Short mmCIF file of C-alpha atoms in Angstrom, two decimals:
data_model
loop_
_atom_site.label_atom_id
_atom_site.label_comp_id
_atom_site.label_asym_id
_atom_site.label_seq_id
_atom_site.Cartn_x
_atom_site.Cartn_y
_atom_site.Cartn_z
CA MET A 246 132.51 102.63 67.38
CA ARG A 247 134.67 102.16 64.44
CA ALA A 248 132.66 99.95 62.51
CA VAL A 249 136.16 98.04 62.17
CA ARG A 250 138.18 96.95 65.23
CA LEU A 251 142.03 96.08 65.87
CA SER A 252 140.84 96.94 69.65
CA VAL A 253 141.32 100.38 70.37
CA VAL A 254 143.75 103.23 71.18
CA THR A 255 146.11 103.96 73.54
CA ALA A 256 144.31 103.11 77.82
CA ALA A 257 144.80 99.87 79.35
CA ALA A 258 145.68 96.47 78.90
CA THR A 259 148.89 97.77 76.46
CA ALA A 260 151.44 99.14 79.16
CA ALA A 261 153.36 96.31 79.40
CA ALA A 262 155.34 98.53 77.40
CA LEU A 263 154.21 102.06 78.16
CA ALA A 264 156.67 103.38 81.57
CA ALA A 265 155.65 101.66 84.42
CA VAL A 266 153.75 102.77 87.16
CA THR A 267 156.22 104.18 89.47
CA GLY A 268 156.50 106.98 87.87
CA CYS A 269 159.29 106.91 86.04
CA THR A 270 159.24 106.03 81.85
CA GLN A 271 162.33 106.62 79.58
CA LYS A 272 163.67 109.59 78.36
CA SER A 273 164.05 108.50 74.40
CA ASP A 274 167.33 108.96 72.61
CA ALA A 275 166.33 110.06 69.87
CA LYS A 276 167.03 113.57 68.87
CA ASN A 277 164.28 116.62 69.09
CA GLY A 278 162.05 116.11 65.89
CA ASP A 279 163.50 113.16 65.24
CA ALA A 280 160.49 110.73 64.45
CA ILE A 281 159.97 108.02 61.74
CA GLN A 282 158.40 108.65 58.45
CA VAL A 283 155.16 106.39 57.58
CA THR A 284 153.63 107.10 54.91
CA ALA A 285 150.58 105.01 53.88
CA THR A 286 149.49 104.19 50.63
CA ASP A 287 146.69 101.38 49.64
CA THR A 288 149.20 99.41 48.66
CA ALA A 289 152.04 99.45 51.01
CA CYS A 290 152.99 100.93 55.31
CA LYS A 291 156.18 102.25 55.03
CA VAL A 292 157.86 103.39 57.70
CA SER A 293 161.64 106.43 58.26
CA LYS A 294 163.62 103.31 60.25
CA LYS A 295 163.16 100.07 62.13
CA GLU A 296 164.88 100.48 64.47
CA PHE A 297 164.70 103.35 66.66
CA PRO A 298 165.16 104.56 70.44
CA ALA A 299 162.76 103.73 73.61
CA GLY A 300 160.97 106.99 75.13
CA HIS A 301 158.92 109.14 74.10
CA VAL A 302 157.98 108.33 70.50
CA GLN A 303 156.68 110.36 67.81
CA LEU A 304 154.85 109.20 64.22
CA ASP A 305 154.77 111.79 61.86
CA ILE A 306 152.11 109.71 59.72
CA GLU A 307 150.67 110.68 55.46
CA ASN A 308 148.47 109.00 54.14
CA LYS A 309 148.88 109.36 50.17
CA GLY A 310 146.49 106.47 49.07
CA SER A 311 143.47 106.74 47.78
CA LYS A 312 141.31 105.58 51.18
CA VAL A 313 141.17 106.98 54.99
CA THR A 314 142.54 104.72 57.11
CA GLU A 315 144.20 104.46 59.83
CA VAL A 316 148.01 103.51 61.81
CA TYR A 317 148.59 100.83 64.33
CA LEU A 318 151.96 101.10 66.45
CA LEU A 319 151.35 97.62 68.52
CA PHE A 320 153.28 95.19 70.73
CA PRO A 321 153.59 91.71 67.86
CA ASP A 322 150.35 89.90 69.13
CA ASP A 323 148.22 92.78 68.47
CA ARG A 324 148.03 95.02 71.97
CA ILE A 325 147.43 98.27 70.44
CA VAL A 326 150.46 101.30 72.49
CA SER A 327 148.73 103.91 70.67
CA GLU A 328 146.57 104.36 66.77
CA ARG A 329 145.44 107.96 64.62
CA GLU A 330 141.93 106.45 62.28
CA ASN A 331 140.47 108.66 60.31
CA ILE A 332 143.33 109.80 58.37
CA GLY A 333 141.79 110.68 55.25
CA PRO A 334 143.86 110.41 52.02
CA GLY A 335 147.14 113.57 51.60
CA THR A 336 146.58 114.60 55.06
CA LYS A 337 149.58 113.98 58.31
CA GLN A 338 148.98 113.72 61.28
CA LYS A 339 150.75 113.24 64.32
CA VAL A 340 151.27 110.17 67.37
CA THR A 341 152.92 110.96 70.53
CA ALA A 342 153.15 107.60 72.60
CA GLU A 343 155.37 105.87 74.82
CA VAL A 344 158.22 102.04 74.92
CA LYS A 345 160.35 100.04 76.79
CA ALA A 346 162.41 98.43 74.43
CA GLY A 347 161.48 95.80 73.02
CA GLU A 348 159.76 94.68 69.33
CA TYR A 349 156.64 96.70 67.09
CA VAL A 350 154.64 96.47 64.39
CA ILE A 351 154.08 99.58 62.24
CA ALA A 352 150.34 98.97 60.95
CA CYS A 353 148.30 100.60 58.90
CA LYS A 354 144.96 100.32 56.98
CA PRO A 355 143.68 101.25 53.79
CA GLY A 356 139.76 102.10 54.37
CA MET A 357 140.38 100.92 57.96
CA LYS A 358 139.90 97.63 56.73
CA GLY A 359 141.43 94.01 57.91
CA LYS A 360 144.33 93.44 59.90
CA GLY A 361 146.66 95.85 57.86
CA ILE A 362 150.08 96.81 55.89
CA ARG A 363 151.91 95.60 58.48
CA GLU A 364 156.33 96.29 58.86
CA ALA A 365 157.78 95.07 62.12
CA VAL A 366 160.21 97.87 63.76
CA LYS A 367 162.59 97.56 67.32
CA ALA A 368 162.75 99.85 70.34
CA THR A 369 166.03 99.63 71.26
CA GLY A 370 167.49 100.34 75.33
CA GLY A 371 169.23 102.66 75.79
CA GLY A 372 167.85 105.51 76.93
CA LYS A 373 168.23 107.21 79.78
CA VAL A 374 165.57 107.05 82.47
CA ALA A 375 164.12 110.31 83.98
CA LYS A 376 161.29 110.98 87.07
CA ARG A 377 157.96 111.48 86.15
CA ASP A 378 156.11 114.52 87.05
CA PRO A 379 153.78 113.87 89.80
CA ARG A 380 150.83 115.35 88.67
CA LEU A 381 151.15 112.74 85.88
CA ASP A 382 151.58 110.23 88.43
CA LYS A 383 148.41 111.70 90.36
CA ALA A 384 147.00 112.33 87.23
CA VAL A 385 147.45 108.42 86.38
CA ALA A 386 145.49 107.36 89.42
CA ALA A 387 142.65 109.93 89.23
CA TYR A 388 141.77 108.13 85.39
CA ARG A 389 142.00 104.35 86.47
CA GLU A 390 139.83 105.67 89.52
CA TYR A 391 137.25 106.85 86.99
CA ALA A 392 137.46 103.85 84.77
CA GLN A 393 136.89 101.47 87.58
CA GLU A 394 133.42 104.05 88.49
CA GLN A 395 133.17 104.04 84.67
CA ALA A 396 132.53 100.23 85.17
CA ASP A 397 131.14 99.72 88.02
CA ALA A 398 128.24 102.34 87.08
CA THR A 399 127.19 100.47 83.68
CA LEU A 400 127.17 96.82 84.88
CA PRO A 401 123.47 97.25 86.99
CA LYS A 402 122.32 99.18 84.09
CA ALA A 403 122.86 96.50 81.25
CA GLU A 404 122.04 94.04 83.30
CA THR A 405 118.33 96.59 83.76
CA PHE A 406 118.48 96.37 80.16
CA ALA A 407 119.43 92.80 79.71
CA LYS A 408 116.08 91.94 82.02
CA ALA A 409 113.45 94.00 79.64
CA VAL A 410 114.70 91.91 77.07
CA LYS A 411 115.21 88.65 79.22
CA ALA A 412 111.27 89.30 79.50
CA GLY A 413 110.43 90.39 76.49
CA ASP A 414 108.88 94.22 76.61
CA ILE A 415 110.28 95.84 73.62
CA GLU A 416 109.81 99.44 75.01
CA ALA A 417 111.13 99.21 79.09
CA ALA A 418 114.67 97.52 76.87
CA LYS A 419 114.72 101.11 75.08
CA LYS A 420 114.07 103.43 77.06
CA VAL A 421 117.16 102.33 79.22
CA PHE A 422 119.52 101.38 75.73
CA ALA A 423 121.03 104.55 75.71
CA ASP A 424 121.95 104.65 79.36
CA SER A 425 123.49 101.06 79.72
CA ARG A 426 126.21 102.25 77.47
CA LEU A 427 127.37 106.31 78.71
CA GLY A 428 129.97 104.30 81.23
CA TRP A 429 131.27 102.50 77.85
CA GLU A 430 130.74 105.59 75.78
CA ARG A 431 132.85 107.60 78.75
CA THR A 432 135.96 105.04 78.47
CA GLU A 433 135.87 103.80 74.88
CA PRO A 434 139.76 104.19 75.07
CA VAL A 435 139.80 102.05 77.46
CA ALA A 436 137.13 99.51 77.19
CA GLU A 437 139.04 98.92 73.86
CA SER A 438 142.06 98.22 74.60
CA PHE A 439 140.93 94.51 76.08
CA GLY A 440 140.20 93.62 72.45
CA ASP A 441 138.51 90.24 73.18
CA ILE A 442 135.89 91.86 74.53
CA ASP A 443 134.66 94.84 72.79
CA PRO A 444 133.69 92.87 69.74
CA LYS A 445 131.81 91.31 71.70
CA VAL A 446 129.38 93.79 72.96
CA ASP A 447 129.65 96.79 70.88
CA VAL A 448 130.41 95.79 67.28
CA ARG A 449 128.32 96.75 65.07
CA GLU A 450 126.87 94.08 61.58
CA ASP A 451 129.62 96.67 59.10
CA GLY A 452 131.83 95.78 61.61
CA LEU A 453 132.44 91.58 62.17
CA GLU A 454 136.03 90.40 60.53
CA ASP A 455 135.21 88.14 57.11
CA GLY A 456 133.41 85.03 57.14
CA GLN A 457 132.26 86.36 60.67
CA ASP A 458 128.09 85.16 59.91
CA PRO A 459 125.73 87.82 60.99
CA VAL A 460 123.13 85.63 62.50
CA LYS A 461 125.24 83.29 64.74
CA ASP A 462 128.79 85.77 65.10
CA TRP A 463 127.09 88.79 66.20
CA THR A 464 126.64 89.96 69.58
CA GLY A 465 126.48 92.69 72.18
CA TRP A 466 124.69 96.40 72.49
CA HIS A 467 123.43 97.08 68.26
CA ARG A 468 122.22 92.91 66.83
CA LEU A 469 119.59 93.96 70.23
CA GLU A 470 118.90 97.62 69.10
CA LYS A 471 118.06 95.88 65.78
CA SER A 472 115.92 93.60 66.93
CA LEU A 473 114.18 96.26 69.71
CA TRP A 474 113.78 99.03 67.10
CA GLN A 475 114.05 97.38 63.41
CA ASP A 476 113.19 94.16 63.96
CA LYS A 477 111.00 94.71 66.87
CA LYS A 478 111.04 91.50 68.68
CA ILE A 479 112.56 89.08 70.78
CA GLY A 480 113.57 85.87 70.07
CA ASP A 481 115.24 83.48 72.20
CA ARG A 482 117.92 84.93 70.88
CA GLU A 483 118.07 87.60 72.25
CA LYS A 484 117.27 87.15 75.45
CA GLN A 485 120.58 84.71 75.20
CA LEU A 486 122.50 88.17 73.63
CA ALA A 487 121.22 90.01 76.78
CA ASP A 488 122.80 87.59 78.99
CA GLN A 489 125.67 87.47 76.90
CA LEU A 490 126.24 90.63 76.87
CA VAL A 491 126.43 90.64 80.57
CA THR A 492 128.18 88.07 81.40
CA ASP A 493 130.84 89.73 78.63
CA LEU A 494 130.71 93.25 80.95
CA THR A 495 131.50 92.30 83.60
CA ASP A 496 134.50 90.28 82.03
CA TRP A 497 135.80 94.03 81.46
CA GLN A 498 134.32 95.31 84.52
CA LYS A 499 136.79 92.97 87.01
CA ARG A 500 139.27 93.40 84.12
CA VAL A 501 139.54 97.99 84.34
CA GLY A 502 141.05 97.47 87.40
CA LYS A 503 143.97 95.67 85.87
CA ALA A 504 145.05 98.17 83.52
CA GLU A 505 148.22 99.94 83.16
CA ILE A 506 147.72 103.54 81.56
CA THR A 507 150.46 106.45 80.97
CA PRO A 508 149.88 109.55 80.68
CA THR A 509 150.67 109.83 76.48
CA SER A 510 147.75 106.57 76.36
CA MET A 511 144.87 109.28 78.31
CA ALA A 512 145.90 112.12 76.18
CA ASN A 513 145.75 109.84 73.40
CA GLY A 514 142.50 108.44 74.12
CA ALA A 515 141.10 111.43 74.65
CA LYS A 516 142.15 112.09 70.75
CA GLU A 517 140.21 108.83 69.87
CA LEU A 518 137.36 109.94 71.79
CA LEU A 519 136.67 112.48 69.55
CA ASP A 520 137.11 110.30 66.79
CA GLU A 521 134.66 107.64 67.61
CA VAL A 522 132.10 111.31 67.26
CA ALA A 523 133.25 112.09 64.58
CA SER A 524 133.44 108.54 62.42
CA GLY A 525 130.02 107.11 64.05
CA LYS A 526 128.34 109.45 66.37
CA VAL A 527 128.08 112.44 64.36
CA THR A 528 127.46 110.35 60.48
CA GLY A 529 124.01 108.68 62.62
CA GLU A 530 125.91 105.88 61.42
CA GLU A 531 126.66 104.40 65.01
CA ASP A 532 123.80 103.84 67.03
CA ARG A 533 121.79 103.19 64.06
CA TYR A 534 118.32 101.74 64.31
CA SER A 535 117.07 103.67 67.83
CA HIS A 536 118.95 106.73 66.63
CA THR A 537 120.63 107.52 70.25
CA ASP A 538 123.17 108.61 68.74
CA LEU A 539 123.85 111.99 70.86
CA THR A 540 123.50 109.68 73.65
CA ASP A 541 127.04 108.59 72.93
CA PHE A 542 128.27 111.37 71.80
CA LYS A 543 128.21 113.74 75.26
CA GLY A 544 129.38 110.37 76.74
CA ASN A 545 132.26 109.68 74.63
CA VAL A 546 133.25 114.39 75.35
CA GLU A 547 133.12 113.88 78.83
CA GLY A 548 135.11 111.37 78.99
CA ALA A 549 137.92 113.27 76.12
CA GLN A 550 137.40 116.98 78.80
CA LYS A 551 137.99 114.29 82.39
CA ALA A 552 141.54 112.69 80.68
CA TYR A 553 142.03 116.05 79.63
CA GLU A 554 141.01 117.96 82.59
CA LEU A 555 143.36 115.70 84.98
CA LEU A 556 145.96 116.38 82.72
CA LYS A 557 145.74 120.59 82.40
CA PRO A 558 147.71 121.20 85.48
CA VAL A 559 151.17 119.14 83.24
CA ALA A 560 149.75 120.27 79.66
CA ALA A 561 148.67 124.41 81.05
CA GLU A 562 153.22 124.95 82.04
CA ASN A 563 153.91 123.23 78.46
CA ASP A 564 151.60 125.29 76.32
CA ALA A 565 149.22 127.68 78.44
CA ALA A 566 148.14 128.34 74.18
CA LEU A 567 147.00 125.25 73.35
CA THR A 568 145.43 124.43 76.92
CA ALA A 569 143.17 128.13 76.46
CA GLU A 570 141.96 126.54 72.87
CA LEU A 571 141.14 123.39 74.22
CA ASP A 572 139.49 124.71 77.49
CA LYS A 573 137.56 127.29 74.37
CA GLN A 574 136.69 124.40 72.59
CA PHE A 575 135.06 121.87 75.12
CA ALA A 576 133.13 125.15 76.87
CA ALA A 577 131.84 125.29 73.05
CA LEU A 578 130.93 121.70 71.84
CA SER A 579 128.93 121.10 75.31
CA THR A 580 127.24 124.03 75.17
CA LEU A 581 126.11 122.90 71.70
CA LEU A 582 125.20 119.04 72.45
CA ASP A 583 122.80 120.69 75.25
CA LYS A 584 120.71 122.33 72.69
CA TYR A 585 119.56 118.82 71.57
CA ARG A 586 119.05 117.73 75.54
CA THR A 587 115.26 116.91 75.50
CA ASP A 588 115.57 116.21 80.34
CA LYS A 589 118.13 118.67 81.64
CA THR A 590 118.73 116.50 84.57
CA SER A 591 119.94 113.33 82.53
CA TYR A 592 120.92 111.87 79.01
CA VAL A 593 117.66 112.46 76.98
CA PHE A 594 118.72 113.41 73.66
CA THR A 595 116.43 114.57 70.51
CA SER A 596 116.46 111.30 68.31
CA TYR A 597 119.92 111.86 65.72
CA ASP A 598 116.81 111.65 62.40
CA LYS A 599 115.03 114.17 63.18
CA VAL A 600 118.76 116.52 63.51
CA GLY A 601 119.03 118.34 59.83
CA LYS A 602 121.77 118.16 57.68
CA ALA A 603 123.22 121.90 58.76
CA ASP A 604 123.28 121.32 61.86
CA ARG A 605 124.54 117.88 61.84
CA LYS A 606 127.02 120.03 59.96
CA GLU A 607 128.13 122.46 63.17
CA LEU A 608 128.04 119.95 65.20
CA GLN A 609 130.22 118.55 62.94
CA ASP A 610 132.65 121.38 62.81
CA ALA A 611 132.82 122.34 66.53
CA VAL A 612 134.35 118.29 66.77
CA ASN A 613 137.10 119.09 63.93
CA ALA A 614 137.26 122.65 66.02
CA LEU A 615 137.81 120.42 69.26
CA ALA A 616 140.20 117.61 67.51
CA GLU A 617 142.77 119.62 66.17
CA PRO A 618 144.52 120.98 69.21
CA LEU A 619 143.16 117.96 71.33
CA SER A 620 145.61 115.78 68.74
CA LYS A 621 148.68 118.48 70.44
CA LEU A 622 147.81 117.48 73.34
CA ALA A 623 150.31 114.15 74.39
CA ALA A 624 152.51 116.63 72.50
CA ALA A 625 152.29 119.30 75.14
CA VAL A 626 152.59 116.01 78.09
CA VAL A 627 155.47 115.18 77.57
CA LYS A 628 157.63 118.10 76.89
#
């Protein structure tokens, strides 16, 4: 999870503006290559057009600022249609999304902080209705089922974790902490699309918004992680937070089944899972007290691979070279990760503080090698 969130990624609840679940999407009236140019700086977010045809929309993003930035396509109420994070100074990214006619906002977040610099935009009607490939509808249905399965499996694990915390059993709570997070990590694009839940359960202390009090306002897994590993104590507040974590995850579990997902949201979500790895897991920032980052890392990769494999039959027809490269890089990264697995029958990995700089660099390179072709998956799906 990133240090700062605006909710995340293009799955689940964003889909009121995405293609309808009937299997039809609007085909954009825009000409090939007629992308929206987004130029981000430290003080501005310039867009090349304020109106564009509804349907498949491409953002061509360039960061001309000095800070790492994120760019979002949002509803006016901040629900996410699509986004790309960790766009370094002097670099470019492309994002493909599906949108219906309506009002939207493009937001740039220099430094990946706050609400961002915003421009109001509009998707206009008139796009032709095109029936979506039924294989993509099948992929969406299967991914929705997968997300629900992960949420259903997470809740009893979180309850076990909470029970240990409330019993004051620090070692028992530590033992189940990482496993309680796996289902969330596998489906973060869906989980984070419910923007009111993610800040409650998965925010780090440096991800709190300005004005929030770490003592009163910081809740969730990482708050309890700090108590268990750094403070080495469980008090009344931690026991309350354990109950609150279960309550919030129960809310998430109930809402996952209502999520609407599109092929492009799945593809973009897979890429965002790799961005999560690059921005938090490889750096050791995510689980900075427990050093269980590699378990989260594995969960993110598995979730990204699941989305990819469901979309692969269509993507392979449209871009066989891309899917061949993705197969190669997913296999390489999974093999590399499994080197650090201390128990081959479970998700127990080497403590990340024991992973040296050279090995971390090897992991980072493997993530980058996968993230680059994965960023092209959404475009391949809608060709």
